[in-house]
GROMACS .gro file of N, CA, C and O in nm:
model
  292
    1MET      N    1   3.603   7.847  -4.921
    1MET     CA    2   3.558   7.900  -5.048
    1MET      C    3   3.592   7.803  -5.159
    1MET      O    4   3.698   7.744  -5.161
    2GLN      N    5   3.500   7.787  -5.251
    2GLN     CA    6   3.518   7.700  -5.367
    2GLN      C    7   3.571   7.783  -5.484
    2GLN      O    8   3.520   7.889  -5.514
    3TYR      N    9   3.673   7.733  -5.551
    3TYR     CA   10   3.731   7.802  -5.665
    3TYR      C   11   3.702   7.724  -5.792
    3TYR      O   12   3.689   7.602  -5.790
    4ASP      N   13   3.693   7.794  -5.904
    4ASP     CA   14   3.670   7.730  -6.034
    4ASP      C   15   3.800   7.688  -6.101
    4ASP      O   16   3.801   7.601  -6.188
    5GLU      N   17   3.908   7.753  -6.062
    5GLU     CA   18   4.036   7.732  -6.129
    5GLU      C   19   4.148   7.742  -6.026
    5GLU      O   20   4.142   7.822  -5.934
    6TYR      N   21   4.251   7.659  -6.043
    6TYR     CA   22   4.367   7.660  -5.954
    6TYR      C   23   4.495   7.673  -6.036
    6TYR      O   24   4.501   7.633  -6.152
    7LYS      N   25   4.597   7.729  -5.972
    7LYS     CA   26   4.729   7.744  -6.034
    7LYS      C   27   4.833   7.715  -5.926
    7LYS      O   28   4.819   7.760  -5.813
    8VAL      N   29   4.938   7.641  -5.962
    8VAL     CA   30   5.045   7.609  -5.868
    8VAL      C   31   5.174   7.677  -5.915
    8VAL      O   32   5.210   7.669  -6.032
    9ILE      N   33   5.241   7.745  -5.821
    9ILE     CA   34   5.367   7.812  -5.850
    9ILE      C   35   5.475   7.746  -5.763
    9ILE      O   36   5.455   7.729  -5.643
   10HIS      N   37   5.585   7.709  -5.824
   10HIS     CA   38   5.697   7.643  -5.755
   10HIS      C   39   5.817   7.737  -5.760
   10HIS      O   40   5.866   7.768  -5.868
   11VAL      N   41   5.863   7.783  -5.645
   11VAL     CA   42   5.975   7.876  -5.637
   11VAL      C   43   6.088   7.808  -5.562
   11VAL      O   44   6.069   7.759  -5.450
   12VAL      N   45   6.208   7.804  -5.622
   12VAL     CA   46   6.321   7.731  -5.566
   12VAL      C   47   6.434   7.827  -5.532
   12VAL      O   48   6.461   7.921  -5.604
   13GLU      N   49   6.500   7.799  -5.420
   13GLU     CA   50   6.621   7.872  -5.380
   13GLU      C   51   6.727   7.855  -5.487
   13GLU      O   52   6.739   7.748  -5.547
   14GLY      N   53   6.807   7.957  -5.511
   14GLY     CA   54   6.911   7.952  -5.614
   14GLY      C   55   7.017   7.846  -5.588
   14GLY      O   56   7.062   7.830  -5.475
   15GLY      N   57   7.058   7.775  -5.692
   15GLY     CA   58   7.156   7.668  -5.678
   15GLY      C   59   7.298   7.717  -5.660
   15GLY      O   60   7.377   7.659  -5.584
   16CYS      N   61   7.336   7.827  -5.726
   16CYS     CA   62   7.473   7.879  -5.715
   16CYS      C   63   7.503   7.926  -5.573
   16CYS      O   64   7.610   7.898  -5.519
   17GLY      N   65   7.409   7.998  -5.513
   17GLY     CA   66   7.429   8.045  -5.376
   17GLY      C   67   7.437   7.929  -5.278
   17GLY      O   68   7.511   7.934  -5.180
   18THR      N   69   7.360   7.825  -5.305
   18THR     CA   70   7.364   7.707  -5.219
   18THR      C   71   7.502   7.641  -5.226
   18THR      O   72   7.558   7.602  -5.125
   19LEU      N   73   7.557   7.630  -5.347
   19LEU     CA   74   7.688   7.567  -5.363
   19LEU      C   75   7.800   7.652  -5.302
   19LEU      O   76   7.886   7.602  -5.232
   20LEU      N   77   7.796   7.782  -5.326
   20LEU     CA   78   7.905   7.869  -5.283
   20LEU      C   79   7.894   7.912  -5.137
   20LEU      O   80   7.994   7.921  -5.067
   21LEU      N   81   7.772   7.936  -5.090
   21LEU     CA   82   7.754   7.992  -4.956
   21LEU      C   83   7.688   7.896  -4.858
   21LEU      O   84   7.679   7.926  -4.740
   22GLY      N   85   7.640   7.785  -4.907
   22GLY     CA   86   7.570   7.692  -4.819
   22GLY      C   87   7.420   7.717  -4.816
   22GLY      O   88   7.343   7.630  -4.782
   23SER      N   89   7.378   7.837  -4.851
   23SER     CA   90   7.237   7.870  -4.869
   23SER      C   91   7.228   8.006  -4.936
   23SER      O   92   7.318   8.087  -4.927
   24SER      N   93   7.119   8.029  -5.005
   24SER     CA   94   7.103   8.159  -5.071
   24SER      C   95   6.968   8.222  -5.042
   24SER      O   96   6.951   8.340  -5.063
   25GLY      N   97   6.873   8.147  -4.994
   25GLY     CA   98   6.741   8.200  -4.963
   25GLY      C   99   6.651   8.204  -5.085
   25GLY      O  100   6.696   8.204  -5.199
   26LEU      N  101   6.523   8.208  -5.058
   26LEU     CA  102   6.424   8.216  -5.164
   26LEU      C  103   6.424   8.357  -5.223
   26LEU      O  104   6.446   8.454  -5.151
   27PRO      N  105   6.396   8.371  -5.350
   27PRO     CA  106   6.393   8.504  -5.414
   27PRO      C  107   6.264   8.578  -5.377
   27PRO      O  108   6.168   8.580  -5.454
   28LEU      N  109   6.263   8.639  -5.259
   28LEU     CA  110   6.140   8.697  -5.205
   28LEU      C  111   6.085   8.812  -5.288
   28LEU      O  112   5.963   8.822  -5.305
   29LYS      N  113   6.169   8.900  -5.338
   29LYS     CA  114   6.121   9.012  -5.419
   29LYS      C  115   6.054   8.962  -5.547
   29LYS      O  116   5.949   9.012  -5.587
   30LYS      N  117   6.115   8.864  -5.612
   30LYS     CA  118   6.057   8.807  -5.733
   30LYS      C  119   5.923   8.738  -5.700
   30LYS      O  120   5.826   8.752  -5.773
   31MET      N  121   5.920   8.667  -5.589
   31MET     CA  122   5.799   8.599  -5.548
   31MET      C  123   5.688   8.700  -5.517
   31MET      O  124   5.573   8.681  -5.556
   32GLU      N  125   5.724   8.808  -5.450
   32GLU     CA  126   5.628   8.913  -5.416
   32GLU      C  127   5.569   8.977  -5.542
   32GLU      O  128   5.447   8.994  -5.552
   33SER      N  129   5.652   9.009  -5.638
   33SER     CA  130   5.602   9.071  -5.760
   33SER      C  131   5.515   8.973  -5.840
   33SER      O  132   5.414   9.013  -5.899
   34THR      N  133   5.551   8.846  -5.841
   34THR     CA  134   5.470   8.745  -5.908
   34THR      C  135   5.333   8.732  -5.843
   34THR      O  136   5.230   8.730  -5.911
   35LEU      N  137   5.330   8.726  -5.709
   35LEU     CA  138   5.202   8.714  -5.638
   35LEU      C  139   5.116   8.839  -5.658
   35LEU      O  140   4.993   8.828  -5.674
   36ASN      N  141   5.176   8.957  -5.660
   36ASN     CA  142   5.100   9.080  -5.684
   36ASN      C  143   5.041   9.081  -5.825
   36ASN      O  144   4.926   9.122  -5.844
   37ALA      N  145   5.117   9.034  -5.923
   37ALA     CA  146   5.067   9.027  -6.060
   37ALA      C  147   4.951   8.927  -6.070
   37ALA      O  148   4.851   8.953  -6.137
   38GLU      N  149   4.965   8.814  -6.003
   38GLU     CA  150   4.858   8.713  -6.005
   38GLU      C  151   4.733   8.766  -5.934
   38GLU      O  152   4.620   8.743  -5.978
   39ALA      N  153   4.751   8.838  -5.823
   39ALA     CA  154   4.637   8.895  -5.750
   39ALA      C  155   4.563   8.997  -5.837
   39ALA      O  156   4.440   9.005  -5.833
   40ALA      N  157   4.636   9.073  -5.918
   40ALA     CA  158   4.573   9.170  -6.007
   40ALA      C  159   4.487   9.100  -6.113
   40ALA      O  160   4.394   9.159  -6.166
   41ASN      N  161   4.516   8.973  -6.140
   41ASN     CA  162   4.437   8.894  -6.235
   41ASN      C  163   4.331   8.810  -6.166
   41ASN      O  164   4.276   8.717  -6.226
   42GLY      N  165   4.305   8.837  -6.038
   42GLY     CA  166   4.196   8.769  -5.967
   42GLY      C  167   4.234   8.645  -5.889
   42GLY      O  168   4.149   8.579  -5.830
   43TRP      N  169   4.363   8.610  -5.884
   43TRP     CA  170   4.407   8.491  -5.812
   43TRP      C  171   4.421   8.522  -5.663
   43TRP      O  172   4.466   8.630  -5.627
   44GLN      N  173   4.387   8.427  -5.579
   44GLN     CA  174   4.403   8.439  -5.434
   44GLN      C  175   4.486   8.322  -5.382
   44GLN      O  176   4.476   8.210  -5.434
   45LEU      N  177   4.564   8.349  -5.279
   45LEU     CA  178   4.644   8.243  -5.217
   45LEU      C  179   4.552   8.145  -5.145
   45LEU      O  180   4.468   8.185  -5.066
   46VAL      N  181   4.566   8.017  -5.176
   46VAL     CA  182   4.484   7.913  -5.116
   46VAL      C  183   4.566   7.835  -5.013
   46VAL      O  184   4.520   7.807  -4.903
   47PHE      N  185   4.690   7.800  -5.051
   47PHE     CA  186   4.772   7.714  -4.967
   47PHE      C  187   4.918   7.731  -5.006
   47PHE      O  188   4.949   7.756  -5.122
   48GLN      N  189   5.007   7.716  -4.908
   48GLN     CA  190   5.150   7.716  -4.940
   48GLN      C  191   5.222   7.617  -4.849
   48GLN      O  192   5.179   7.593  -4.737
   49VAL      N  193   5.329   7.562  -4.899
   49VAL     CA  194   5.411   7.469  -4.822
   49VAL      C  195   5.557   7.493  -4.859
   49VAL      O  196   5.589   7.522  -4.973
   50ILE      N  197   5.644   7.485  -4.759
   50ILE     CA  198   5.787   7.498  -4.782
   50ILE      C  199   5.849   7.359  -4.770
   50ILE      O  200   5.819   7.284  -4.677
   51GLU      N  201   5.933   7.325  -4.868
   51GLU     CA  202   5.998   7.195  -4.865
   51GLU      C  203   6.149   7.213  -4.870
   51GLU      O  204   6.200   7.311  -4.923
   52ASN      N  205   6.219   7.119  -4.811
   52ASN     CA  206   6.365   7.115  -4.818
   52ASN      C  207   6.403   6.991  -4.896
   52ASN      O  208   6.364   6.881  -4.862
   53LYS      N  209   6.481   7.011  -5.002
   53LYS     CA  210   6.524   6.900  -5.086
   53LYS      C  211   6.675   6.887  -5.079
   53LYS      O  212   6.746   6.986  -5.067
   54ARG      N  213   6.721   6.765  -5.089
   54ARG     CA  214   6.865   6.741  -5.095
   54ARG      C  215   6.918   6.795  -5.226
   54ARG      O  216   6.856   6.782  -5.330
   55PHE      N  217   7.034   6.859  -5.219
   55PHE     CA  218   7.095   6.920  -5.337
   55PHE      C  219   7.241   6.877  -5.344
   55PHE      O  220   7.321   6.909  -5.256
   56MET      N  221   7.276   6.800  -5.444
   56MET     CA  222   7.413   6.754  -5.468
   56MET      C  223   7.480   6.693  -5.344
   56MET      O  224   7.585   6.736  -5.300
   57LEU      N  225   7.416   6.598  -5.283
   57LEU     CA  226   7.465   6.516  -5.172
   57LEU      C  227   7.481   6.588  -5.038
   57LEU      O  228   7.435   6.538  -4.937
   58PHE      N  229   7.544   6.703  -5.032
   58PHE     CA  230   7.580   6.762  -4.904
   58PHE      C  231   7.491   6.878  -4.860
   58PHE      O  232   7.491   6.913  -4.743
   59TRP      N  233   7.419   6.939  -4.950
   59TRP     CA  234   7.342   7.059  -4.918
   59TRP      C  235   7.192   7.030  -4.928
   59TRP      O  236   7.150   6.933  -4.989
   60THR      N  237   7.115   7.117  -4.869
   60THR     CA  238   6.971   7.115  -4.892
   60THR      C  239   6.930   7.249  -4.951
   60THR      O  240   6.996   7.350  -4.929
   61ARG      N  241   6.823   7.246  -5.024
   61ARG     CA  242   6.775   7.366  -5.092
   61ARG      C  243   6.626   7.380  -5.062
   61ARG      O  244   6.551   7.284  -5.069
   62GLU      N  245   6.585   7.503  -5.026
   62GLU     CA  246   6.446   7.529  -4.995
   62GLU      C  247   6.367   7.559  -5.120
   62GLU      O  248   6.418   7.620  -5.214
   63ALA      N  249   6.242   7.519  -5.118
   63ALA     CA  250   6.148   7.555  -5.224
   63ALA      C  251   6.014   7.582  -5.159
   63ALA      O  252   5.983   7.528  -5.053
   64ILE      N  253   5.935   7.667  -5.221
   64ILE     CA  254   5.800   7.693  -5.173
   64ILE      C  255   5.703   7.662  -5.286
   64ILE      O  256   5.729   7.694  -5.401
   65ILE      N  257   5.597   7.593  -5.251
   65ILE     CA  258   5.493   7.561  -5.346
   65ILE      C  259   5.369   7.638  -5.304
   65ILE      O  260   5.321   7.623  -5.192
   66VAL      N  261   5.321   7.725  -5.393
   66VAL     CA  262   5.208   7.812  -5.365
   66VAL      C  263   5.092   7.770  -5.455
   66VAL      O  264   5.109   7.754  -5.577
   67THR      N  265   4.976   7.749  -5.395
   67THR     CA  266   4.856   7.719  -5.472
   67THR      C  267   4.765   7.841  -5.471
   67THR      O  268   4.735   7.894  -5.363
   68LEU      N  269   4.725   7.885  -5.590
   68LEU     CA  270   4.637   8.000  -5.606
   68LEU      C  271   4.504   7.950  -5.660
   68LEU      O  272   4.497   7.849  -5.730
   69GLY      N  273   4.397   8.023  -5.629
   69GLY     CA  274   4.266   7.988  -5.682
   69GLY      C  275   4.191   8.114  -5.720
   69GLY      O  276   4.216   8.222  -5.669
   70ARG      N  277   4.096   8.097  -5.812
   70ARG     CA  278   4.008   8.209  -5.846
   70ARG      C  279   3.874   8.156  -5.897
   70ARG      O  280   3.864   8.045  -5.947
   71LYS      N  281   3.774   8.238  -5.878
   71LYS     CA  282   3.640   8.208  -5.927
   71LYS      C  283   3.614   8.288  -6.053
   71LYS      O  284   3.658   8.402  -6.063
   72HIS      N  285   3.548   8.226  -6.146
   72HIS     CA  286   3.504   8.301  -6.266
   72HIS      C  287   3.373   8.369  -6.229
   72HIS      O  288   3.286   8.310  -6.167
   73GLY      N  289   3.363   8.492  -6.262
   73GLY     CA  290   3.242   8.559  -6.218
   73GLY      C  291   3.194   8.655  -6.314
   73GLY      O  292   3.109   8.717  -6.337
   0.00000   0.00000   0.00000
């Protein structure tokens, strides 16, 4: 499907939990509510990728990049 407009959302695992616990996980509830709000405005999920980035030398931190698209109609 061809979209007229795209939006990218970048969601990162919390830094404090990574430092204190070694990992904290992605904020799934916040991500879910954001995606539901975007869907109500006509956005659809096009693509997503999960990345692991180095965080302060010893830890890694997860992030998810979500691409949304919508057609003007």
